[in-house]
Short mmCIF file of C-alpha atoms in Angstrom, two decimals:
data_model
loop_
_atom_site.label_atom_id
_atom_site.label_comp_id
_atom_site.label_asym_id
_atom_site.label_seq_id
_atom_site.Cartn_x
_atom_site.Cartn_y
_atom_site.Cartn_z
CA UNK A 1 0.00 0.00 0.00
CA UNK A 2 1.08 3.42 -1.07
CA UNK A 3 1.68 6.43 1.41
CA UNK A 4 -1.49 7.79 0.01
CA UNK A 5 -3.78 5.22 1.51
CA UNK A 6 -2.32 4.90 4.55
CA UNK A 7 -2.46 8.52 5.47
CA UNK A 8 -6.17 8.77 4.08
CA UNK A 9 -6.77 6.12 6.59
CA UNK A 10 -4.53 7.10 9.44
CA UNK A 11 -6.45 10.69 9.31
CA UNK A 12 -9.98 8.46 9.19
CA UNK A 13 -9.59 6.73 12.05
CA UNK A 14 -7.60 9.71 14.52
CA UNK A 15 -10.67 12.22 14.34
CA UNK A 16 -12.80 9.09 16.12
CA UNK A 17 -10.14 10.00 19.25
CA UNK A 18 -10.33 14.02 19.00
CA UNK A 19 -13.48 14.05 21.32
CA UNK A 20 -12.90 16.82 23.45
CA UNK A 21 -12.22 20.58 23.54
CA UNK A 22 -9.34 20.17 21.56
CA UNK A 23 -11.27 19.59 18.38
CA UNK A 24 -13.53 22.34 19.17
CA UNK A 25 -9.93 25.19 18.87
CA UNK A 26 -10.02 24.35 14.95
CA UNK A 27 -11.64 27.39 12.47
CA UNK A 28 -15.16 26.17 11.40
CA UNK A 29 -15.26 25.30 7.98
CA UNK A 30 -17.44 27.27 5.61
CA UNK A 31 -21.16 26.51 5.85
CA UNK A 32 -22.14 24.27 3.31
CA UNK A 33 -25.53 23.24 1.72
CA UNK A 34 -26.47 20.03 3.45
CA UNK A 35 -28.09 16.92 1.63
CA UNK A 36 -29.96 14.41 2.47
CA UNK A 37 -28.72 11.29 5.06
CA UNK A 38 -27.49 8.48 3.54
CA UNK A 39 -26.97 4.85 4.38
CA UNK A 40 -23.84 3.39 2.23
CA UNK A 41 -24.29 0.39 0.31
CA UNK A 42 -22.49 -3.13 1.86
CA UNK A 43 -19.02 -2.41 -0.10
CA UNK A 44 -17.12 -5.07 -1.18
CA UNK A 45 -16.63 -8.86 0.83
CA UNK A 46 -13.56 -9.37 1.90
CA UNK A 47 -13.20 -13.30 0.65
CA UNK A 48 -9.33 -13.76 1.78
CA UNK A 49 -8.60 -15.39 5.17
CA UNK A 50 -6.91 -12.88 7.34
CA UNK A 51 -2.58 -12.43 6.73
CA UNK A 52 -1.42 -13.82 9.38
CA UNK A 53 2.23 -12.88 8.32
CA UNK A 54 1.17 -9.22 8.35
CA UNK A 55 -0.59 -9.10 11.38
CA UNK A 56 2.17 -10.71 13.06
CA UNK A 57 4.24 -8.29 11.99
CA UNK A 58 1.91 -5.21 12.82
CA UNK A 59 2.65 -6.39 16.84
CA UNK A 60 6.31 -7.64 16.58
CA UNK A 61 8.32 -6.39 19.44
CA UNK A 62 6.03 -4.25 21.53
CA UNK A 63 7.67 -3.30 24.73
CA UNK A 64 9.20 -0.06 26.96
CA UNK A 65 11.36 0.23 24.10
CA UNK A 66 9.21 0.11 21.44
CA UNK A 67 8.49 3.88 21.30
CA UNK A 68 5.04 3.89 20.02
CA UNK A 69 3.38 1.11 22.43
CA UNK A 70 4.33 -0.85 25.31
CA UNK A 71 1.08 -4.32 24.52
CA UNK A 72 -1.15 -4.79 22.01
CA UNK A 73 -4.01 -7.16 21.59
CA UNK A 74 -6.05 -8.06 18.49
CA UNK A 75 -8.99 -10.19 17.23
CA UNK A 76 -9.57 -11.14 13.48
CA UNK A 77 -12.58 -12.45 12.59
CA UNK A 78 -15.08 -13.28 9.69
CA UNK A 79 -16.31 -15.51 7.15
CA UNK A 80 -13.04 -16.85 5.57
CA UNK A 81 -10.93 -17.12 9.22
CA UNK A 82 -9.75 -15.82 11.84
CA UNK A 83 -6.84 -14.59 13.68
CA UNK A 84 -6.07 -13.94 17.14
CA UNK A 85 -2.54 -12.41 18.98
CA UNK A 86 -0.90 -10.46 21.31
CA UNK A 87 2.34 -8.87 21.71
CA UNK A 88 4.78 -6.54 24.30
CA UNK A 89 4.40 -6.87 28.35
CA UNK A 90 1.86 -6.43 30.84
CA UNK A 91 3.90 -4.08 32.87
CA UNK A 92 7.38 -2.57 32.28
CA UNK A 93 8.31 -2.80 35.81
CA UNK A 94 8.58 -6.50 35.78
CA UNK A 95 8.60 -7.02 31.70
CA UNK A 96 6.13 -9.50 32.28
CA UNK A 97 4.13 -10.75 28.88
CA UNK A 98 1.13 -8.87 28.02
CA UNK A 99 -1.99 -10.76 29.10
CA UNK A 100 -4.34 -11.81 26.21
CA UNK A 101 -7.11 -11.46 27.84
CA UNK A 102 -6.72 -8.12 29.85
CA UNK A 103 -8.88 -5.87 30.38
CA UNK A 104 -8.24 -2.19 29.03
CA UNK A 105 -10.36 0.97 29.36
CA UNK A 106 -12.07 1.04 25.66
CA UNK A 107 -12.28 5.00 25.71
CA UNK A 108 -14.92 6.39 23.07
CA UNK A 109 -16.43 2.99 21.69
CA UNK A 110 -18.63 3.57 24.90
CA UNK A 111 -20.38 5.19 22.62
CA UNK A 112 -21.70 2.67 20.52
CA UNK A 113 -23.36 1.00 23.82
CA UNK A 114 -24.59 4.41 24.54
CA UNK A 115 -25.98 5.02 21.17
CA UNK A 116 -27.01 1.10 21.34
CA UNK A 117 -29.45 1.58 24.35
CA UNK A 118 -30.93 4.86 23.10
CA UNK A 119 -32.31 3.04 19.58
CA UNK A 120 -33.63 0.03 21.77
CA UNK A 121 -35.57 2.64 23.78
CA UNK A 122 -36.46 4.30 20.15
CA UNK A 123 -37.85 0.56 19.10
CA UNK A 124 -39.43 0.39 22.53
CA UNK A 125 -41.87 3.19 21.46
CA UNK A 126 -40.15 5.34 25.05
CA UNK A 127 -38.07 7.62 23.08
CA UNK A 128 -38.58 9.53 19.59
CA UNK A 129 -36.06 10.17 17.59
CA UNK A 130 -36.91 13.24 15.81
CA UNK A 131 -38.33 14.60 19.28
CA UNK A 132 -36.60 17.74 20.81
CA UNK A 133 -34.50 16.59 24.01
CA UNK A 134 -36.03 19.46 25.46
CA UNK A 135 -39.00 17.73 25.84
CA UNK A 136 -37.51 15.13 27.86
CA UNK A 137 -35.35 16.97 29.72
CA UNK A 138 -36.84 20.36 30.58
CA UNK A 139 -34.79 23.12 31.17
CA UNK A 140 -31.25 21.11 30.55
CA UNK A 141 -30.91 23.67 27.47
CA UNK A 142 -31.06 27.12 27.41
CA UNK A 143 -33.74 29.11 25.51
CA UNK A 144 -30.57 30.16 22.85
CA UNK A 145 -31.08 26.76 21.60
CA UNK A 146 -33.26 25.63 18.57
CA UNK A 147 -35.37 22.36 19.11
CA UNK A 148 -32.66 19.25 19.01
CA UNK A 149 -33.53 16.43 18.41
CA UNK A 150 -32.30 12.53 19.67
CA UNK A 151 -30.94 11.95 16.13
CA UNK A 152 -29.25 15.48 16.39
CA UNK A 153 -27.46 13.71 19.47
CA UNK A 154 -26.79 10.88 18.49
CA UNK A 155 -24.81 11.87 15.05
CA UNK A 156 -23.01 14.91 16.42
CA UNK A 157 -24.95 17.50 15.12
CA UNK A 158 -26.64 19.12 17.91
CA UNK A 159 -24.98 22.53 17.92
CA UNK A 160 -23.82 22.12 21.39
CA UNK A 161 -20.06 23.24 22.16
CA UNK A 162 -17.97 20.64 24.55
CA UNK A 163 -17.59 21.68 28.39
CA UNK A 164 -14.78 23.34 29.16
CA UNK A 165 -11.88 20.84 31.00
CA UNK A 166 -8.61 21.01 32.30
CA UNK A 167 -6.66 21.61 29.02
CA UNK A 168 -4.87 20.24 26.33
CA UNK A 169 -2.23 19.25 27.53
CA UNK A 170 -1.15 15.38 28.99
CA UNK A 171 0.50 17.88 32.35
CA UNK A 172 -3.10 20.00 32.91
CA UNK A 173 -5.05 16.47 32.28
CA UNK A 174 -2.70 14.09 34.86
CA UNK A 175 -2.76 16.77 37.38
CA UNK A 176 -7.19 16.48 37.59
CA UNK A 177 -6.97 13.03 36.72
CA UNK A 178 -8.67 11.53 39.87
CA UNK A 179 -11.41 14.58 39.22
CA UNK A 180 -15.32 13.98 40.28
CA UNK A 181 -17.26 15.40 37.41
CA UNK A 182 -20.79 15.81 37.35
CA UNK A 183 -22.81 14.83 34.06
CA UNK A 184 -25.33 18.47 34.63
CA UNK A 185 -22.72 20.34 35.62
CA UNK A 186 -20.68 19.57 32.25
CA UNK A 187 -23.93 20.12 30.16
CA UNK A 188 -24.60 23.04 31.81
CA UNK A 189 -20.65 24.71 31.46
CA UNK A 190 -21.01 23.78 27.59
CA UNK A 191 -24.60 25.00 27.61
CA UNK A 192 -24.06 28.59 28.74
CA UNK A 193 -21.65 29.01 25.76
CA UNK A 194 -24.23 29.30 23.78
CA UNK A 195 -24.89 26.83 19.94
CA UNK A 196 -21.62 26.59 18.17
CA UNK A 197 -24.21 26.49 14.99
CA UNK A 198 -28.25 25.54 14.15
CA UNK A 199 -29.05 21.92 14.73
CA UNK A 200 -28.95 19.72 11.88
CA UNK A 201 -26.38 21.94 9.78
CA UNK A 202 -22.99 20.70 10.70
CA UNK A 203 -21.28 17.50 12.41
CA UNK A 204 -18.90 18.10 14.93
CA UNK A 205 -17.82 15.23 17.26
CA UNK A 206 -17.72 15.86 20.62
CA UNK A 207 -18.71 13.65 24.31
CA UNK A 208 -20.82 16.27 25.13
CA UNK A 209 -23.67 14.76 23.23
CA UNK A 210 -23.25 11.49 24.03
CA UNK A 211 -23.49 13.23 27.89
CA UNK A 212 -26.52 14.49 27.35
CA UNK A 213 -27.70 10.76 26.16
CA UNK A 214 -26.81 9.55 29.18
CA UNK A 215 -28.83 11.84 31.30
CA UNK A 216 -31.41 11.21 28.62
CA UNK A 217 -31.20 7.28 29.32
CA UNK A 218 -31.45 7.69 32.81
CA UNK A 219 -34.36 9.74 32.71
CA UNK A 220 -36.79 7.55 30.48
CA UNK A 221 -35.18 4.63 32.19
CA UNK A 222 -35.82 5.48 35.46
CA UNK A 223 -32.42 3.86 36.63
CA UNK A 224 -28.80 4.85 36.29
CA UNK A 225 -27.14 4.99 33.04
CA UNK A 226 -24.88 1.87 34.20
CA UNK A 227 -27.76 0.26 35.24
CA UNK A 228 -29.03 0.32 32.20
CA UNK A 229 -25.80 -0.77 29.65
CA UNK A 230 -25.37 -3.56 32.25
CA UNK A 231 -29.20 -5.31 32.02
CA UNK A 232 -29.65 -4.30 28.28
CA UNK A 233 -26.55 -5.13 26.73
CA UNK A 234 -23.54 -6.78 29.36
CA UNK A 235 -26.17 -8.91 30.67
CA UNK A 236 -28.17 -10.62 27.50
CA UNK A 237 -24.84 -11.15 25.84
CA UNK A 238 -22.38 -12.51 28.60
CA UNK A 239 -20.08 -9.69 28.92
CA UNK A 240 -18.86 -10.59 32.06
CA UNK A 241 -15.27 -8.68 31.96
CA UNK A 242 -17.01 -5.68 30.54
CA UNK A 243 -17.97 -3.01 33.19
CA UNK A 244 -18.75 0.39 33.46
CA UNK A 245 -17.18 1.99 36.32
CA UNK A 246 -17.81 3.87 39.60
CA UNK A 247 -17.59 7.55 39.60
CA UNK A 248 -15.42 6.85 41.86
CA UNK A 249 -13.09 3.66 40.79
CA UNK A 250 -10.34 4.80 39.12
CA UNK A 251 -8.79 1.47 39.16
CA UNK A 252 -9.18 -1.38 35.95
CA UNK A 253 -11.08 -4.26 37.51
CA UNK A 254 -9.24 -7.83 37.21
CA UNK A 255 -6.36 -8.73 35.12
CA UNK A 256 -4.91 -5.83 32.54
CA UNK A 257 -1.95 -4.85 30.84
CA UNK A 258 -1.12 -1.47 31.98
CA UNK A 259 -0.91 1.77 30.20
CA UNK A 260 1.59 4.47 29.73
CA UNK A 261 2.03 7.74 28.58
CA UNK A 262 5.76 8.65 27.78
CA UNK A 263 6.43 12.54 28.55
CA UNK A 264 10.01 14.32 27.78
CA UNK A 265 12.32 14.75 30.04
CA UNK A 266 14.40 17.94 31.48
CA UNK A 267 17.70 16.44 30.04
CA UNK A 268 15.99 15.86 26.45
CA UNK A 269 15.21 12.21 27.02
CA UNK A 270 11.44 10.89 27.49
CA UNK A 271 10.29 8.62 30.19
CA UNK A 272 6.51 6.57 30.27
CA UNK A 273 4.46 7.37 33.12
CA UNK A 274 2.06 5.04 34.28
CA UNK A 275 -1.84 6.20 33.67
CA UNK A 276 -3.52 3.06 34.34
CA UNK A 277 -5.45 4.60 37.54
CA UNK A 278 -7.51 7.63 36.04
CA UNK A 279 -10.90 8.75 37.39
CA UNK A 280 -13.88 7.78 35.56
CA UNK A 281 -16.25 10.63 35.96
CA UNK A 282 -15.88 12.88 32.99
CA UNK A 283 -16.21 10.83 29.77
CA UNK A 284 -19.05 8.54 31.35
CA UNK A 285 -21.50 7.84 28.77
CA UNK A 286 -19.09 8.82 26.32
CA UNK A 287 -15.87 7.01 27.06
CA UNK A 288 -15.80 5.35 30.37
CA UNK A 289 -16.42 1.40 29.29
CA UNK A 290 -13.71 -1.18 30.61
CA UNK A 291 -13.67 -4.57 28.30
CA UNK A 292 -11.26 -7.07 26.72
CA UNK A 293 -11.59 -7.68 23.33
CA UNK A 294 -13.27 -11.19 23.25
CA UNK A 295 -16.40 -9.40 25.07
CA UNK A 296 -16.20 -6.36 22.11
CA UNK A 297 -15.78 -8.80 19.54
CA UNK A 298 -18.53 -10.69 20.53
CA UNK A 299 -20.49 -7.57 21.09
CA UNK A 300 -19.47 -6.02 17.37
CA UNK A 301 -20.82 -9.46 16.06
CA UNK A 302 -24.24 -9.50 17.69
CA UNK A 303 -24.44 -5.77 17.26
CA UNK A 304 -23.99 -6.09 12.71
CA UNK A 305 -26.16 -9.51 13.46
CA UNK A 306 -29.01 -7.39 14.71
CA UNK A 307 -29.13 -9.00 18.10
CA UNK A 308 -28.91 -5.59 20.04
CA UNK A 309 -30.33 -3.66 17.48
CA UNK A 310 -34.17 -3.92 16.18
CA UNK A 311 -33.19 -3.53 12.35
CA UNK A 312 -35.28 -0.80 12.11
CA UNK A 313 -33.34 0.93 14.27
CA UNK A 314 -29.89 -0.35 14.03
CA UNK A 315 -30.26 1.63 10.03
CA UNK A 316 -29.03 4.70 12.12
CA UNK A 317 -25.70 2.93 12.54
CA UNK A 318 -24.90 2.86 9.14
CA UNK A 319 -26.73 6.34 8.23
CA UNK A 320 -24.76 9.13 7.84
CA UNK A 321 -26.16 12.59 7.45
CA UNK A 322 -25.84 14.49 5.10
CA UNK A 323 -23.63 17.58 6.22
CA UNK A 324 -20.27 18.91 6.10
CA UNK A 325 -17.92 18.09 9.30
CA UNK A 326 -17.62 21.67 11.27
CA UNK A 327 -13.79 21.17 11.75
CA UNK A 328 -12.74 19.93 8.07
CA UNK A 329 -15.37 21.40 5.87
CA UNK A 330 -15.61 17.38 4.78
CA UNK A 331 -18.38 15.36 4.31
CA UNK A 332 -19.66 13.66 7.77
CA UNK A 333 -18.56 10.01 8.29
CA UNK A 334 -19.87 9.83 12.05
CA UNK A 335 -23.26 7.68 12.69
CA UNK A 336 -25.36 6.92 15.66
CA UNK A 337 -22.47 5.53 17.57
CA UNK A 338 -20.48 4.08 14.56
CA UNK A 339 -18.43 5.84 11.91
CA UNK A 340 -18.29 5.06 7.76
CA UNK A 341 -14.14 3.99 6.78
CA UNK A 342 -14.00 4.04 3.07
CA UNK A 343 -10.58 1.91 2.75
CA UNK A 344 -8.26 1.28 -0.55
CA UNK A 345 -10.13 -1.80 -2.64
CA UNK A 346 -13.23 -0.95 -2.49
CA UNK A 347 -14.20 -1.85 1.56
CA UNK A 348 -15.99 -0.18 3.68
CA UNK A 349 -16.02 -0.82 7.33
CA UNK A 350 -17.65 0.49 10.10
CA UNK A 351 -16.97 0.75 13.58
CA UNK A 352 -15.89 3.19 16.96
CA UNK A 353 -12.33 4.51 17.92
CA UNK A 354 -11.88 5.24 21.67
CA UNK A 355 -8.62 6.54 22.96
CA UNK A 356 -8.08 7.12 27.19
CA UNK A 357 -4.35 8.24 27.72
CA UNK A 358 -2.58 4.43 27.70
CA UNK A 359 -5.43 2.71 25.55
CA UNK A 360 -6.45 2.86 21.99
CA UNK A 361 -9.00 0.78 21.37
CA UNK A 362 -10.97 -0.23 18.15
CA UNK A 363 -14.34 -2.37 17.07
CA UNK A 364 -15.30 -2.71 13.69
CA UNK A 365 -16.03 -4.86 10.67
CA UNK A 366 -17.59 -5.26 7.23
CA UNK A 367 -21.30 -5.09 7.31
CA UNK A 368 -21.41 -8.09 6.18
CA UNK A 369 -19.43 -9.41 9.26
CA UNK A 370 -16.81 -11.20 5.86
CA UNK A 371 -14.16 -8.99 8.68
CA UNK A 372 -14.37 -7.98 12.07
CA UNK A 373 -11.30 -6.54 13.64
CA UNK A 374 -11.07 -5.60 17.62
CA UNK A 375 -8.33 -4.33 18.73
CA UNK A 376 -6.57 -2.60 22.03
CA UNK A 377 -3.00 -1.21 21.76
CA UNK A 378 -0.81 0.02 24.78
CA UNK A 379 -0.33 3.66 23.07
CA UNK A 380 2.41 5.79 24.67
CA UNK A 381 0.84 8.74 23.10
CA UNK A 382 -3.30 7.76 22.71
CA UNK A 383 -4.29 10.82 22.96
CA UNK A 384 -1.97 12.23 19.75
CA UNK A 385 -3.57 14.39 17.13
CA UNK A 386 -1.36 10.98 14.04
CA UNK A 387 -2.97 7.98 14.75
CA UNK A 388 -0.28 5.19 16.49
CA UNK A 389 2.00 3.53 13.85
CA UNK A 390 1.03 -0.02 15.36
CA UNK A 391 -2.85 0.98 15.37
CA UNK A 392 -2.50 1.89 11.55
CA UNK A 393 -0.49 -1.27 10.90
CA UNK A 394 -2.90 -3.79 12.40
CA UNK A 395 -5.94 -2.07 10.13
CA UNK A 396 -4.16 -2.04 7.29
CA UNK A 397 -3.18 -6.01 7.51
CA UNK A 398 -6.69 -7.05 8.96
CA UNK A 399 -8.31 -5.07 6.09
CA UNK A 400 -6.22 -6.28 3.38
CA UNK A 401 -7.32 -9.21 0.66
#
């Protein structure tokens, strides 16, 4: 593959990690005459069994010393095969090897849960999706805002700007990392900012929607947004190392490979610091799951089968409206918890980034399930605006044939 492709797809998949206020410091791109949604057609099957040369190679040599991750863990599956490995340590105090089946915090692919239990309340008849969230949740939004809508929510284009946090920077975020954030408080910080534009007109992805979703879910639920992922979705499909934690816990549950963020150093080196203990309270509905990646692959695969999903509903997954992305001026990719890849060949896959500083994770497949690929890499810089080197190379090698 040329350098073309690969940094048309490293660019793809990054922007499902730029969640926060960071994205929301880039000029607006000009407004643009929106069209109609759009759900893509299936693409093309991928009939090859997965390279297992290639993917091997993607994960060679992970370790302290690697430079761009420390572990990395990562499920191939489809029609034609599969392929499963894992590579680098568990820890780089004792080197110890990287445990297969850790658990890792997932970062945004909360998301698709979140977006997951909304469209099963849709198909329940207890939510409308074209209904003003005003309506449910009086007074959460200010009068400056225009009617917005579930949908608007769930495909980032509500108009509402992200809460302010505690910076850019890996220093401003370590030093709250162990934070209590409250969901209202957030909503209300990015509410008084006013609409960043008219709902419906632009897609800009940010967690602040999928906050206000989880307020939303708790509200026609009647039970905690936890609560809620856990008997609707953990539950029915036996995702017993898949949790959604405390506001309090900022400790991974069970075994896990730890994560690291490496930071310079006054004498022009770089060391990794260990992030594996990080509060919990701020991303919530929008990036606080903890899994492995048997539990997401077997979620990703009854989610495409339309086992979570009414098929009605689960459409919105693979719908993407028809606007221009506030940020790029491109045309929107983002769905109701899912994003559209268009990768070289002809394939198009669909799936959920999540990045929490020592974690990249990633779900996705084919719609036709012919590939699935789930995958969690130690990054020692997740939250970077490039997407990781070993990320890139397990997509490209689980994606090729």
């Amino acid at each position: 593959m040329n350098a073309r492709p690969r940094t048309l797809i490293a660019a793809a998949l990054v922007l499902g990690v730029a969640s926060g206020p960071a994205a929301a410091h880039a000029a607006p791109a000009p407004a643009g005459t929106a069209a109609a949604a759009s759900s893509a057609g299936p693409g093309r099957t991928i009939a090859t069994p997965p390279d297992a040369a290639a993917l091997a190679r993607a994960i060679a040599g992970l370790g302290p010393e690697h430079g761009d991750a420390t572990a990395a863990l990562v499920r191939v599956s489809g029609t034609s095969g599969s392929w499963r490995g894992s590579s680098g340590v568990a820890d780089i105090r004792t080197g110890r090897k990287a445990l297969e089946q850790g658990r890792f915090r997932a970062g945004s692919v909360t998301k698709t849960f979140t977006a997951a239990v909304v469209l099963q309340l849709a198909a329940e008849g207890r939510v409308d999706l074209d209904r003003p969230v005003q309506e449910y949740l009086p007074g959460l939004l200010s009068p400056a805002f225009r009617p917005v809508t579930v949908r608007q929510l769930l495909d980032y284009t509500s108009g509402i700007r992200p809460a302010d946090g505690p910076g850019d920077t890996f220093a401003g975020a370590y030093a709250h990392r162990f934070d209590l954030d409250d969901p209202r408080a957030l909503i209300a910080n990015a509410v008084a900012k006013g609409p960043e534009f008219d709902p419906g007109t632009r897609q800009h992805y940010l967690n602040i929607d999928y906050t206000v979703l989880g307020v939303l879910i708790e509200k026609v639920t009647g039970t905690s947004y936890e609560r809620a992922v856990t008997s609707r979705i953990l539950k029915p499909l036996g995702l017993r190392d898949t949790s959604l934690p405390a506001r309090t816990q900022i400790r991974v549950p069970g075994p896990h490979n730890r994560g690291y963020q490496e930071v310079p150093t006054a004498g022009g080196g770089t060391r990794l610091v260990d992030v594996t203990e990080w509060g919990s309270s701020r991303e919530w509905a929008a990036g606080d799951l903890i899994s492995t990646t048997a539990d997401l692959e077997r979620f990703t695969l009854a989610l495409f089968g339309g086992r979570v999903v009414p098929a009605a509903q689960l459409e919105e997954m693979f719908t993407v409206p028809g606007v221009t992305d506030f940020v790029t001026g491109a045309a929107a990719d983002q769905t109701a918890g899912l994003k559209r890849f268009a990768l070289p060949g002809g394939t198009v896959a669909w799936g959920k980034t999540g990045g929490r500083y020592g974690y990249n994770t990633a779900i996705g497949g084919t719609r036709d399930l012919s590939r699935t690929l789930v995958y969690s890499v130690n990054s020692t810089d997740a939250k970077g605006r490039e997407m990781n080197p070993v990320a890139l190379g397990i997509v490209m090698a689980a994606f090729a044939g």
